Short mmCIF file of C-alpha atoms in Angstrom, two decimals:
data_model
loop_
_atom_site.label_atom_id
_atom_site.label_comp_id
_atom_site.label_asym_id
_atom_site.label_seq_id
_atom_site.Cartn_x
_atom_site.Cartn_y
_atom_site.Cartn_z
CA MET O 1 112.65 227.84 131.17
CA PHE O 2 112.60 227.30 134.92
CA VAL O 3 115.51 225.26 136.33
CA SER O 4 114.51 222.97 139.18
CA PRO O 5 116.74 223.23 142.29
CA ARG O 6 117.08 219.44 142.37
CA PHE O 7 119.40 219.66 139.38
CA LEU O 8 121.71 222.14 141.11
CA SER O 9 124.35 222.01 143.80
CA PRO O 10 123.41 223.63 147.17
CA VAL O 11 125.40 226.74 146.27
CA LEU O 12 123.75 227.06 142.88
CA GLY O 13 120.43 226.45 144.57
CA LEU O 14 121.17 229.48 146.75
CA ALA O 15 121.84 231.52 143.63
CA LEU O 16 118.55 230.34 142.15
CA THR O 17 116.72 231.31 145.34
CA ILE O 18 118.11 234.81 144.99
CA PHE O 19 116.96 234.97 141.37
CA VAL O 20 113.38 233.85 142.04
CA SER O 21 112.99 236.17 145.01
CA ALA O 22 113.61 239.22 142.79
CA LYS O 23 110.71 241.09 141.19
CA GLU O 24 111.77 240.01 137.71
CA PRO O 25 113.83 236.84 138.13
CA PHE O 26 116.47 235.98 135.56
CA LYS O 27 115.61 232.67 133.91
CA PRO O 28 118.17 231.58 131.30
CA ASN O 29 116.55 229.60 128.51
CA LEU O 30 118.92 226.67 128.89
CA GLY O 31 117.04 223.90 130.69
CA PRO O 32 118.03 221.57 133.53
CA ASP O 33 120.05 219.17 131.39
CA LEU O 34 122.50 221.67 129.91
CA PRO O 35 125.28 222.22 132.47
CA ARG O 36 127.93 222.72 129.76
CA ILE O 37 128.07 224.23 126.30
CA THR O 38 130.95 223.60 123.90
CA VAL O 39 131.43 226.19 121.15
CA THR O 40 133.72 225.59 118.16
CA CYS O 41 134.52 228.27 115.59
CA GLY O 42 137.44 227.58 113.31
CA ASP O 43 140.50 226.48 115.27
CA VAL O 44 139.18 227.62 118.66
CA THR O 45 136.89 225.67 120.99
CA LEU O 46 135.49 227.25 124.15
CA LEU O 47 133.81 225.40 126.99
CA LEU O 48 131.16 227.30 128.99
CA ARG O 49 129.91 225.93 132.32
CA GLN O 50 126.81 226.47 134.43
CA VAL O 51 128.81 225.72 137.59
CA THR O 52 130.94 228.83 136.98
CA GLN O 53 127.94 231.03 136.18
CA TRP O 54 128.44 230.55 132.43
CA THR O 55 131.99 231.85 132.29
CA PRO O 56 134.65 229.98 130.26
CA GLY O 57 135.86 226.64 131.52
CA ARG O 58 138.46 225.52 128.97
CA ILE O 59 140.08 226.89 125.81
CA ASP O 60 141.22 224.50 123.06
CA PHE O 61 143.21 225.23 119.92
CA ARG O 62 143.02 222.80 117.02
CA GLY O 63 141.41 220.22 119.27
CA LYS O 64 144.06 220.36 121.98
CA PRO O 65 143.42 221.95 125.39
CA MET O 66 145.52 224.98 126.23
CA THR O 67 143.89 225.53 129.61
CA THR O 68 142.46 223.37 132.38
CA GLU O 69 138.85 223.19 133.54
CA SER O 70 139.87 223.08 137.20
CA SER O 71 139.74 226.80 137.88
CA ALA O 72 137.82 230.07 137.68
CA TYR O 73 137.83 232.24 134.55
CA GLY O 74 136.57 235.72 133.74
CA THR O 75 136.41 238.52 136.34
CA VAL O 76 136.43 238.27 140.12
CA PHE O 77 136.41 240.96 142.84
CA SER O 78 138.09 240.58 146.23
CA PHE O 79 136.44 242.61 149.00
CA PRO O 80 138.19 243.38 152.30
CA ASP O 81 135.29 242.09 154.41
CA VAL O 82 134.41 238.89 152.56
CA GLY O 83 137.01 237.81 149.98
CA PHE O 84 136.33 236.72 146.41
CA ILE O 85 132.97 237.11 144.67
CA GLY O 86 132.41 236.31 141.00
CA THR O 87 132.63 233.58 138.35
CA ALA O 88 133.39 230.18 140.01
CA HIS O 89 134.02 231.75 143.43
CA LEU O 90 130.69 230.84 145.04
CA GLU O 91 132.09 230.25 148.51
CA ASN O 92 131.12 233.67 149.84
CA GLU O 93 128.26 235.13 147.79
CA PRO O 94 126.94 234.09 144.39
CA GLU O 95 127.31 236.46 141.49
CA LYS O 96 123.80 237.57 140.47
CA LEU O 97 123.24 236.86 136.80
CA GLN O 98 120.88 239.30 135.09
CA ALA O 99 121.12 238.50 131.38
CA LEU O 100 122.68 235.84 129.21
CA ASP O 101 122.54 235.93 125.39
CA PHE O 102 124.21 233.57 122.93
CA PHE O 103 124.87 234.56 119.31
CA LEU O 104 126.12 232.20 116.59
CA ASP O 105 127.08 233.82 113.29
CA ASP O 106 125.44 237.03 114.59
CA LYS O 107 122.09 235.31 115.18
CA LEU O 108 120.56 235.10 118.64
CA ILE O 109 120.29 231.48 119.83
CA GLU O 110 117.11 231.31 121.90
CA ALA O 111 117.77 227.81 123.25
CA PRO O 112 121.44 226.77 122.97
CA THR O 113 122.33 223.12 122.62
CA ALA O 114 125.24 221.32 124.25
CA GLU O 115 127.39 221.79 121.12
CA LEU O 116 127.49 224.89 118.93
CA LYS O 117 129.53 225.25 115.74
CA GLY O 118 129.78 228.17 113.36
CA GLY O 119 131.97 230.84 111.85
CA GLY O 120 131.73 233.16 114.85
CA PHE O 121 130.31 233.24 118.36
CA ARG O 122 129.45 235.88 120.96
CA LEU O 123 128.23 235.55 124.55
CA GLU O 124 126.84 238.66 126.21
CA ARG O 125 126.62 238.24 129.96
CA LYS O 126 125.38 240.78 132.52
CA SER O 127 125.56 240.38 136.27
CA ARG O 128 125.77 242.26 139.55
CA ILE O 129 128.37 241.81 142.26
CA ARG O 130 127.43 243.92 145.28
CA ALA O 131 127.61 247.56 144.06
CA PHE O 132 129.13 246.63 140.69
CA ASP O 133 127.26 246.17 137.42
CA LEU O 134 129.33 243.86 135.25
CA THR O 135 129.09 243.19 131.51
CA ASN O 136 131.20 240.43 129.96
CA ILE O 137 131.35 239.85 126.22
CA THR O 138 133.17 236.74 125.02
CA GLU O 139 133.72 236.34 121.29
CA ILE O 140 135.36 233.85 118.95
CA LYS O 141 136.21 235.23 115.52
CA ASP O 142 139.05 234.81 113.04
CA HIS O 143 140.40 231.88 115.11
CA ARG O 144 140.89 234.20 118.08
CA LEU O 145 139.27 234.74 121.45
CA TYR O 146 138.15 238.25 122.40
CA GLU O 147 137.10 239.15 125.93
CA THR O 148 135.59 242.48 126.96
CA THR O 149 134.66 243.46 130.51
CA THR O 150 132.87 246.66 131.50
CA VAL O 151 132.47 247.58 135.17
CA HIS O 152 130.24 250.32 136.60
CA THR O 153 129.53 251.41 140.15
CA ALA O 154 127.48 254.35 141.38
CA GLU O 155 129.17 254.35 144.78
CA ALA O 156 132.77 254.24 145.98
CA VAL O 157 133.89 250.70 146.83
CA PRO O 158 137.14 249.72 148.60
CA LEU O 159 138.71 246.56 147.19
CA LYS O 160 141.61 244.24 147.83
CA LEU O 161 141.87 243.69 144.06
CA VAL O 162 140.11 242.85 140.82
CA TYR O 163 141.25 240.07 138.50
CA HIS O 164 140.24 240.27 134.83
CA PHE O 165 140.77 237.73 132.02
CA MET O 166 141.78 234.84 134.25
CA HIS O 167 143.25 232.07 132.07
CA ALA O 168 144.23 228.82 133.79
CA TRP O 169 146.90 227.61 131.38
CA ARG O 170 147.66 223.89 131.60
CA PRO O 171 150.21 222.81 134.21
CA THR O 172 152.32 221.46 131.32
CA VAL O 173 152.95 225.02 130.05
CA SER O 174 156.72 225.33 130.22
CA ALA O 175 157.65 228.98 129.50
CA PHE O 176 156.35 232.53 129.31
CA LEU O 177 157.23 235.72 127.45
CA ALA O 178 155.90 239.28 127.91
CA GLY O 179 156.61 242.68 126.40
CA SER O 180 155.69 246.37 126.22
CA ASP O 181 155.20 248.39 123.06
CA ALA O 182 156.98 251.42 124.51
CA ALA O 183 160.17 249.41 125.04
CA PRO O 184 160.08 246.46 122.61
CA GLU O 185 163.70 245.61 123.34
CA LYS O 186 162.83 244.99 127.00
CA GLN O 187 161.04 241.67 127.36
CA ILE O 188 160.37 239.43 130.34
CA SER O 189 160.75 235.69 129.84
CA GLY O 190 161.59 232.52 131.65
CA PRO O 191 160.76 228.87 132.28
CA LEU O 192 157.77 227.68 134.28
CA ARG O 193 158.88 224.71 136.35
CA ASP O 194 157.55 222.38 139.01
CA ASP O 195 160.47 222.72 141.43
CA THR O 196 159.71 223.24 145.11
CA GLU O 197 161.25 226.71 145.23
CA VAL O 198 158.86 228.05 142.57
CA VAL O 199 155.61 226.58 143.89
CA ARG O 200 152.96 229.35 144.07
CA LYS O 201 155.41 231.93 142.75
CA PHE O 202 154.11 234.90 140.73
CA TYR O 203 155.88 235.76 137.47
CA ILE O 204 155.92 238.94 135.30
CA ASN O 205 154.32 241.26 137.93
CA GLU O 206 154.59 244.28 135.67
CA ARG O 207 152.48 246.37 133.38
CA VAL O 208 152.90 244.87 129.92
CA ASP O 209 151.00 245.09 126.65
CA TRP O 210 151.15 241.41 125.79
CA MET O 211 152.15 238.07 127.23
CA ALA O 212 152.60 234.58 125.82
CA VAL O 213 152.95 230.99 127.04
CA TYR O 214 154.24 227.80 125.41
CA GLU O 215 152.71 224.33 125.83
CA PRO O 216 155.27 221.69 124.71
CA GLN O 217 153.01 218.62 124.57
CA SER O 218 150.88 220.17 121.83
CA GLY O 219 153.70 222.30 120.41
CA GLN O 220 151.36 225.28 120.62
CA PHE O 221 151.58 228.76 122.11
CA ALA O 222 149.13 231.50 123.05
CA VAL O 223 149.55 235.27 122.93
CA SER O 224 147.24 237.59 124.88
CA ARG O 225 147.28 241.31 124.08
CA LEU O 226 145.50 244.01 126.06
CA LEU O 227 143.57 246.15 123.57
CA GLN O 228 141.83 248.56 125.94
CA ALA O 229 142.00 249.51 129.61
CA PRO O 230 141.14 252.57 131.72
CA GLU O 231 144.09 254.36 133.23
CA LEU O 232 142.38 254.52 136.61
CA GLY O 233 143.03 251.47 138.72
CA GLY O 234 146.26 250.56 137.00
CA GLN O 235 146.98 247.04 135.87
CA ILE O 236 149.74 244.51 136.07
CA ALA O 237 150.00 241.13 134.39
CA THR O 238 150.97 238.14 136.45
CA ILE O 239 151.22 234.36 136.13
CA TRP O 240 150.68 232.28 139.26
CA ASN O 241 152.68 229.07 139.14
CA VAL O 242 150.84 226.18 140.84
CA PRO O 243 152.59 222.98 139.66
CA GLY O 244 150.25 220.12 138.82
CA THR O 245 147.24 222.46 138.75
CA TYR O 246 147.85 225.38 136.39
CA ARG O 247 150.03 228.32 135.35
CA LYS O 248 147.35 230.96 135.79
CA PHE O 249 147.26 234.38 134.14
CA TYR O 250 145.64 237.36 135.85
CA LEU O 251 145.28 241.02 134.93
CA LYS O 252 145.26 242.61 138.40
CA CYS O 253 143.66 246.03 138.94
CA PHE O 254 142.63 248.24 141.89
CA ASN O 255 145.16 246.58 144.18
CA ASN O 256 144.24 247.68 147.75
CA ALA O 257 142.45 250.68 146.25
CA THR O 258 138.99 252.22 146.18
CA VAL O 259 136.94 252.27 143.00
CA PRO O 260 135.48 255.82 142.92
CA ALA O 261 131.80 256.61 142.71
CA ASP O 262 130.33 256.83 139.18
CA PHE O 263 133.20 254.81 137.76
CA THR O 264 132.79 253.09 134.42
CA GLY O 265 135.73 251.23 132.89
CA THR O 266 136.20 248.81 130.00
CA TRP O 267 138.98 246.28 129.57
CA ARG O 268 139.42 244.30 126.34
CA MET O 269 141.84 241.49 125.51
CA VAL O 270 142.46 239.27 122.50
CA THR O 271 144.11 235.86 122.70
CA ALA O 272 145.50 234.20 119.60
CA PHE O 273 147.34 230.93 119.07
CA GLY O 274 150.04 229.31 116.99
CA SER O 275 152.24 226.25 116.60
CA SER O 276 156.01 226.11 116.82
CA PRO O 277 158.92 223.89 117.86
CA PRO O 278 160.36 224.86 121.26
CA GLU O 279 163.43 226.61 119.87
CA ALA O 280 161.36 228.95 117.66
CA TRP O 281 158.27 229.70 119.74
CA GLU O 282 159.47 233.02 121.21
CA ALA O 283 160.14 234.51 117.77
CA ALA O 284 156.77 233.26 116.55
CA ALA O 285 155.04 234.73 119.62
CA ARG O 286 156.67 238.14 119.08
CA THR O 287 155.50 238.13 115.47
CA LEU O 288 151.96 237.25 116.50
CA ALA O 289 151.97 239.93 119.22
CA ALA O 290 152.92 242.52 116.59
CA GLN O 291 150.15 241.31 114.28
CA LEU O 292 147.61 241.66 117.09
CA GLN O 293 148.78 245.24 117.70
CA ALA O 294 148.38 246.07 114.03
CA ARG O 295 144.77 244.84 114.06
#
């Protein structure tokens, strides 16, 4: 279905102009009155937004938000000559969507509605960002969120960085915990505060296998475990502390590095959730991290 530019912001209108000027324009079968889709499967609810090129916009667990809508999610590239391109970063160049398929309980949904509910969900999203072909698969199953990103480029591309699996945890998140399977006794943890001296501070800043955060208002926590990653490009986990806005997780790769020609790499992460009083959440998060490794 064609989407009229009068329903879109100027930036999204630019993206649409790019689509219709191509030989075979991408026309998502969503309609002009569907800027948001809310998907609920079990305990997890995921908000998807047109304004961020149909990347996630909020993650809820048992009806309570764990993240904020006021941010970009998914994957974004930072190029030395232009800055960020991808997901909600439309300030430089729009990401060029090429395919968008919604599956509910393993059945293709030809025309999604504003609310989807089922036992499982999968979004397959293909796009192009300059020389990169990008495939994002977002799944909800077994009360968990799975995210898979595959990147391919035929030519060498210098980058400032790539961020995968951006999660803008709520600004009320009060603590973090991270660990590595090779050294389970060595864990990184600490509070996340609003004090002036920690504004826009980065935490963790190491290669870890899993990380967790605690949200005290809901009494809930989240654990994200990296299931797959190419060795090339390296990766470190980091949380950017922006009080009042978010405590944002990034998996940073290709930091001031060049992605080689003919590169194909896949990253995969699972995020699971739980409930716990403040004094017991770290032990519960460690247990959940171990369960995710076993799966």
